[in-house]
PDB file of C-alpha atoms in Angstrom:
ATOM      1  CA  MET A 280      94.971  -8.697  -7.452  1.00  0.00           C
ATOM      2  CA  LYS A 281      96.812 -11.281  -9.532  1.00  0.00           C
ATOM      3  CA  ARG A 282      98.734  -9.932 -12.490  1.00  0.00           C
ATOM      4  CA  ARG A 283      98.043 -11.562 -15.823  1.00  0.00           C
ATOM      5  CA  PRO A 284     101.027 -12.509 -17.960  1.00  0.00           C
ATOM      6  CA  TYR A 285     101.918 -10.502 -21.006  1.00  0.00           C
ATOM      7  CA  ARG A 286     100.256 -11.863 -24.125  1.00  0.00           C
ATOM      8  CA  LYS A 287     101.382  -9.285 -26.697  1.00  0.00           C
ATOM      9  CA  ILE A 288     104.577  -7.252 -26.636  1.00  0.00           C
ATOM     10  CA  LEU A 289     105.349  -4.397 -29.028  1.00  0.00           C
ATOM     11  CA  LEU A 290     109.031  -3.705 -29.729  1.00  0.00           C
ATOM     12  CA  ALA A 291     109.362  -0.211 -31.182  1.00  0.00           C
ATOM     13  CA  THR A 292     112.457   0.252 -33.343  1.00  0.00           C
ATOM     14  CA  ASP A 293     114.091   2.969 -35.377  1.00  0.00           C
ATOM     15  CA  GLY A 294     117.222   0.952 -36.136  1.00  0.00           C
ATOM     16  CA  SER A 295     119.319   2.621 -33.418  1.00  0.00           C
ATOM     17  CA  GLU A 296     121.550   0.738 -30.989  1.00  0.00           C
ATOM     18  CA  ASN A 297     119.240   1.757 -28.135  1.00  0.00           C
ATOM     19  CA  ALA A 298     116.271   0.250 -29.954  1.00  0.00           C
ATOM     20  CA  LYS A 299     118.210  -2.990 -30.541  1.00  0.00           C
ATOM     21  CA  SER A 300     119.053  -3.208 -26.835  1.00  0.00           C
ATOM     22  CA  ALA A 301     115.410  -2.654 -25.954  1.00  0.00           C
ATOM     23  CA  ALA A 302     114.324  -5.301 -28.460  1.00  0.00           C
ATOM     24  CA  CYS A 303     116.773  -7.777 -26.950  1.00  0.00           C
ATOM     25  CA  SER A 304     115.189  -7.221 -23.529  1.00  0.00           C
ATOM     26  CA  GLY A 305     111.687  -7.477 -24.978  1.00  0.00           C
ATOM     27  CA  ILE A 306     112.479 -10.752 -26.734  1.00  0.00           C
ATOM     28  CA  GLU A 307     113.837 -12.181 -23.477  1.00  0.00           C
ATOM     29  CA  ILE A 308     110.589 -11.228 -21.703  1.00  0.00           C
ATOM     30  CA  ALA A 309     108.553 -12.764 -24.535  1.00  0.00           C
ATOM     31  CA  LYS A 310     110.563 -15.974 -24.348  1.00  0.00           C
ATOM     32  CA  ARG A 311     109.929 -16.279 -20.602  1.00  0.00           C
ATOM     33  CA  THR A 312     106.224 -15.427 -20.813  1.00  0.00           C
ATOM     34  CA  GLY A 313     105.294 -17.014 -24.152  1.00  0.00           C
ATOM     35  CA  SER A 314     104.127 -13.649 -25.467  1.00  0.00           C
ATOM     36  CA  GLU A 315     103.413 -12.781 -29.064  1.00  0.00           C
ATOM     37  CA  VAL A 316     105.899 -10.175 -30.375  1.00  0.00           C
ATOM     38  CA  TYR A 317     105.322  -7.316 -32.807  1.00  0.00           C
ATOM     39  CA  VAL A 318     108.309  -5.302 -33.989  1.00  0.00           C
ATOM     40  CA  VAL A 319     107.096  -1.902 -35.196  1.00  0.00           C
ATOM     41  CA  TYR A 320     109.072   0.518 -37.350  1.00  0.00           C
ATOM     42  CA  VAL A 321     107.486   3.870 -38.161  1.00  0.00           C
ATOM     43  CA  ALA A 322     108.784   5.913 -41.065  1.00  0.00           C
ATOM     44  CA  GLY A 323     108.387   9.469 -39.827  1.00  0.00           C
ATOM     45  CA  ILE A 324     106.792  12.212 -41.868  1.00  0.00           C
ATOM     46  CA  SER A 325     109.095  15.129 -42.620  1.00  0.00           C
ATOM     47  CA  CYS A 326     107.849  18.511 -41.473  1.00  0.00           C
ATOM     48  CA  CYS A 327     109.977  20.259 -44.044  1.00  0.00           C
ATOM     49  CA  SER A 328     108.573  19.141 -47.367  1.00  0.00           C
ATOM     50  CA  PRO A 329     105.087  17.993 -48.308  1.00  0.00           C
ATOM     51  CA  ILE A 330     106.488  16.476 -51.489  1.00  0.00           C
ATOM     52  CA  MET A 331     109.211  13.889 -51.059  1.00  0.00           C
ATOM     53  CA  PRO A 332     111.077  12.312 -53.962  1.00  0.00           C
ATOM     54  CA  GLU A 333     110.379   8.684 -54.787  1.00  0.00           C
ATOM     55  CA  SER A 334     113.908   7.823 -53.688  1.00  0.00           C
ATOM     56  CA  TYR A 335     113.004   8.981 -50.159  1.00  0.00           C
ATOM     57  CA  ASP A 336     110.219   6.394 -49.911  1.00  0.00           C
ATOM     58  CA  TRP A 337     112.592   3.707 -51.140  1.00  0.00           C
ATOM     59  CA  GLU A 338     115.293   4.704 -48.635  1.00  0.00           C
ATOM     60  CA  VAL A 339     112.821   4.819 -45.728  1.00  0.00           C
ATOM     61  CA  GLY A 340     111.476   1.402 -46.718  1.00  0.00           C
ATOM     62  CA  LYS A 341     115.006   0.031 -46.896  1.00  0.00           C
ATOM     63  CA  GLU A 342     115.896   1.469 -43.457  1.00  0.00           C
ATOM     64  CA  GLY A 343     112.739   0.025 -41.937  1.00  0.00           C
ATOM     65  CA  SER A 344     113.301  -3.393 -43.476  1.00  0.00           C
ATOM     66  CA  GLU A 345     116.887  -3.470 -42.210  1.00  0.00           C
ATOM     67  CA  ALA A 346     115.837  -2.344 -38.718  1.00  0.00           C
ATOM     68  CA  VAL A 347     113.185  -5.029 -38.338  1.00  0.00           C
ATOM     69  CA  ALA A 348     115.320  -7.738 -39.982  1.00  0.00           C
ATOM     70  CA  GLU A 349     117.899  -7.472 -37.200  1.00  0.00           C
ATOM     71  CA  ILE A 350     115.205  -7.895 -34.573  1.00  0.00           C
ATOM     72  CA  GLU A 351     113.611 -10.769 -36.503  1.00  0.00           C
ATOM     73  CA  GLU A 352     117.006 -12.474 -36.381  1.00  0.00           C
ATOM     74  CA  MET A 353     117.208 -11.922 -32.597  1.00  0.00           C
ATOM     75  CA  GLY A 354     113.801 -13.560 -32.320  1.00  0.00           C
ATOM     76  CA  LYS A 355     114.862 -16.569 -34.415  1.00  0.00           C
ATOM     77  CA  GLU A 356     117.960 -17.063 -32.265  1.00  0.00           C
ATOM     78  CA  ALA A 357     115.761 -17.030 -29.145  1.00  0.00           C
ATOM     79  CA  ALA A 358     113.049 -19.206 -30.780  1.00  0.00           C
ATOM     80  CA  VAL A 359     110.553 -16.342 -30.458  1.00  0.00           C
ATOM     81  CA  PRO A 360     108.379 -15.652 -33.538  1.00  0.00           C
ATOM     82  CA  VAL A 361     108.313 -11.968 -34.492  1.00  0.00           C
ATOM     83  CA  ASN A 362     105.517 -10.216 -36.408  1.00  0.00           C
ATOM     84  CA  VAL A 363     106.839  -7.329 -38.517  1.00  0.00           C
ATOM     85  CA  VAL A 364     104.854  -4.103 -38.820  1.00  0.00           C
ATOM     86  CA  LEU A 365     106.007  -1.180 -41.005  1.00  0.00           C
ATOM     87  CA  LEU A 366     104.016   2.028 -40.601  1.00  0.00           C
ATOM     88  CA  GLN A 367     104.254   5.595 -41.824  1.00  0.00           C
ATOM     89  CA  GLY A 368     103.299   8.679 -39.869  1.00  0.00           C
ATOM     90  CA  HIS A 369     104.197  10.373 -36.629  1.00  0.00           C
ATOM     91  CA  PRO A 370     106.107   7.679 -34.707  1.00  0.00           C
ATOM     92  CA  ALA A 371     104.665   8.176 -31.210  1.00  0.00           C
ATOM     93  CA  GLN A 372     101.081   8.373 -32.453  1.00  0.00           C
ATOM     94  CA  GLU A 373     101.453   5.369 -34.766  1.00  0.00           C
ATOM     95  CA  ILE A 374     102.938   3.290 -31.937  1.00  0.00           C
ATOM     96  CA  LEU A 375     100.139   4.327 -29.566  1.00  0.00           C
ATOM     97  CA  ASP A 376      97.426   3.647 -32.157  1.00  0.00           C
ATOM     98  CA  PHE A 377      98.844   0.239 -33.090  1.00  0.00           C
ATOM     99  CA  ALA A 378      99.173  -0.747 -29.434  1.00  0.00           C
ATOM    100  CA  GLU A 379      95.585   0.183 -28.656  1.00  0.00           C
ATOM    101  CA  LYS A 380      94.059  -1.417 -31.772  1.00  0.00           C
ATOM    102  CA  ASN A 381      95.962  -4.665 -31.210  1.00  0.00           C
ATOM    103  CA  ASP A 382      95.502  -5.024 -27.433  1.00  0.00           C
ATOM    104  CA  ILE A 383      99.233  -4.779 -26.734  1.00  0.00           C
ATOM    105  CA  ASP A 384     100.087  -5.493 -23.076  1.00  0.00           C
ATOM    106  CA  MET A 385     103.606  -4.047 -23.047  1.00  0.00           C
ATOM    107  CA  ILE A 386     105.566  -1.625 -25.227  1.00  0.00           C
ATOM    108  CA  VAL A 387     109.368  -1.909 -25.094  1.00  0.00           C
ATOM    109  CA  MET A 388     111.471   1.035 -26.300  1.00  0.00           C
ATOM    110  CA  GLY A 389     114.962   2.485 -26.045  1.00  0.00           C
ATOM    111  CA  THR A 390     115.685   5.751 -24.257  1.00  0.00           C
ATOM    112  CA  GLN A 391     116.652   7.688 -27.381  1.00  0.00           C
ATOM    113  CA  GLY A 392     116.369   7.014 -31.034  1.00  0.00           C
ATOM    114  CA  THR A 393     118.162   8.239 -34.062  1.00  0.00           C
ATOM    115  CA  ALA A 394     120.648  11.075 -33.948  1.00  0.00           C
ATOM    116  CA  GLY A 395     120.953  14.342 -35.818  1.00  0.00           C
ATOM    117  CA  ILE A 396     118.149  15.935 -37.793  1.00  0.00           C
ATOM    118  CA  ASP A 397     115.945  12.821 -37.668  1.00  0.00           C
ATOM    119  CA  ARG A 398     115.913  12.889 -33.873  1.00  0.00           C
ATOM    120  CA  PHE A 399     115.027  16.579 -33.920  1.00  0.00           C
ATOM    121  CA  LEU A 400     112.163  15.999 -36.349  1.00  0.00           C
ATOM    122  CA  LEU A 401     110.800  12.979 -34.495  1.00  0.00           C
ATOM    123  CA  GLY A 402     110.977  14.637 -31.077  1.00  0.00           C
ATOM    124  CA  GLY A 403     110.706  12.729 -27.815  1.00  0.00           C
ATOM    125  CA  VAL A 404     108.937   9.656 -29.151  1.00  0.00           C
ATOM    126  CA  THR A 405     109.669   7.587 -26.064  1.00  0.00           C
ATOM    127  CA  GLU A 406     108.449  10.320 -23.732  1.00  0.00           C
ATOM    128  CA  LYS A 407     105.178  10.708 -25.659  1.00  0.00           C
ATOM    129  CA  VAL A 408     104.560   6.971 -25.624  1.00  0.00           C
ATOM    130  CA  VAL A 409     105.298   6.722 -21.884  1.00  0.00           C
ATOM    131  CA  ARG A 410     102.894   9.574 -21.130  1.00  0.00           C
ATOM    132  CA  HIS A 411     100.003   8.408 -23.290  1.00  0.00           C
ATOM    133  CA  ALA A 412     100.134   4.605 -23.597  1.00  0.00           C
ATOM    134  CA  LYS A 413      97.376   2.532 -22.062  1.00  0.00           C
ATOM    135  CA  ALA A 414      99.710  -0.474 -22.031  1.00  0.00           C
ATOM    136  CA  GLU A 415     102.699  -0.804 -19.747  1.00  0.00           C
ATOM    137  CA  VAL A 416     105.876   0.727 -21.195  1.00  0.00           C
ATOM    138  CA  LEU A 417     109.365  -0.593 -20.496  1.00  0.00           C
ATOM    139  CA  VAL A 418     112.129   1.883 -21.351  1.00  0.00           C
ATOM    140  CA  VAL A 419     115.533   0.228 -21.689  1.00  0.00           C
ATOM    141  CA  ARG A 420     118.769   2.168 -21.198  1.00  0.00           C
ATOM    142  CA  ALA A 421     121.465  -0.460 -20.869  1.00  0.00           C
ATOM    143  CA  PRO A 422     122.844  -2.667 -23.622  1.00  0.00           C
ATOM    144  CA  CYS A 423     121.485  -6.193 -23.699  1.00  0.00           C
ATOM    145  CA  PRO A 424     123.794  -8.759 -22.077  1.00  0.00           C
TER     146      PRO A 424
END
């Protein structure tokens, strides 16, 4: 059975160094295959407070914009157009839903995301995506060359 080339690649980011390394690898794959790239940042929902101050929304939006801007720049340097997607919800589920609704062929992620309390609240996002994705998932550990 002949394998079809990747048409759409999702780069999941949380702004961490691991996510940037994964995005670098994903952009290289997209450049070689001519794939369309979507960089997805999901602002997680806090389990601790149903009511968040307005400043929290602003800060999350700022973090997401900064995270995707770095990857957009990587894409420009590689001459690979990048579509930016900012979502809010449970990161693993939002990534899975977006991938399915948009016929994503490959999801590229880092091995771990943010540190500290955010990582605890978000849980094993990569593991959940690997277990439940219908698309192929590439998990990147090493820094991009």
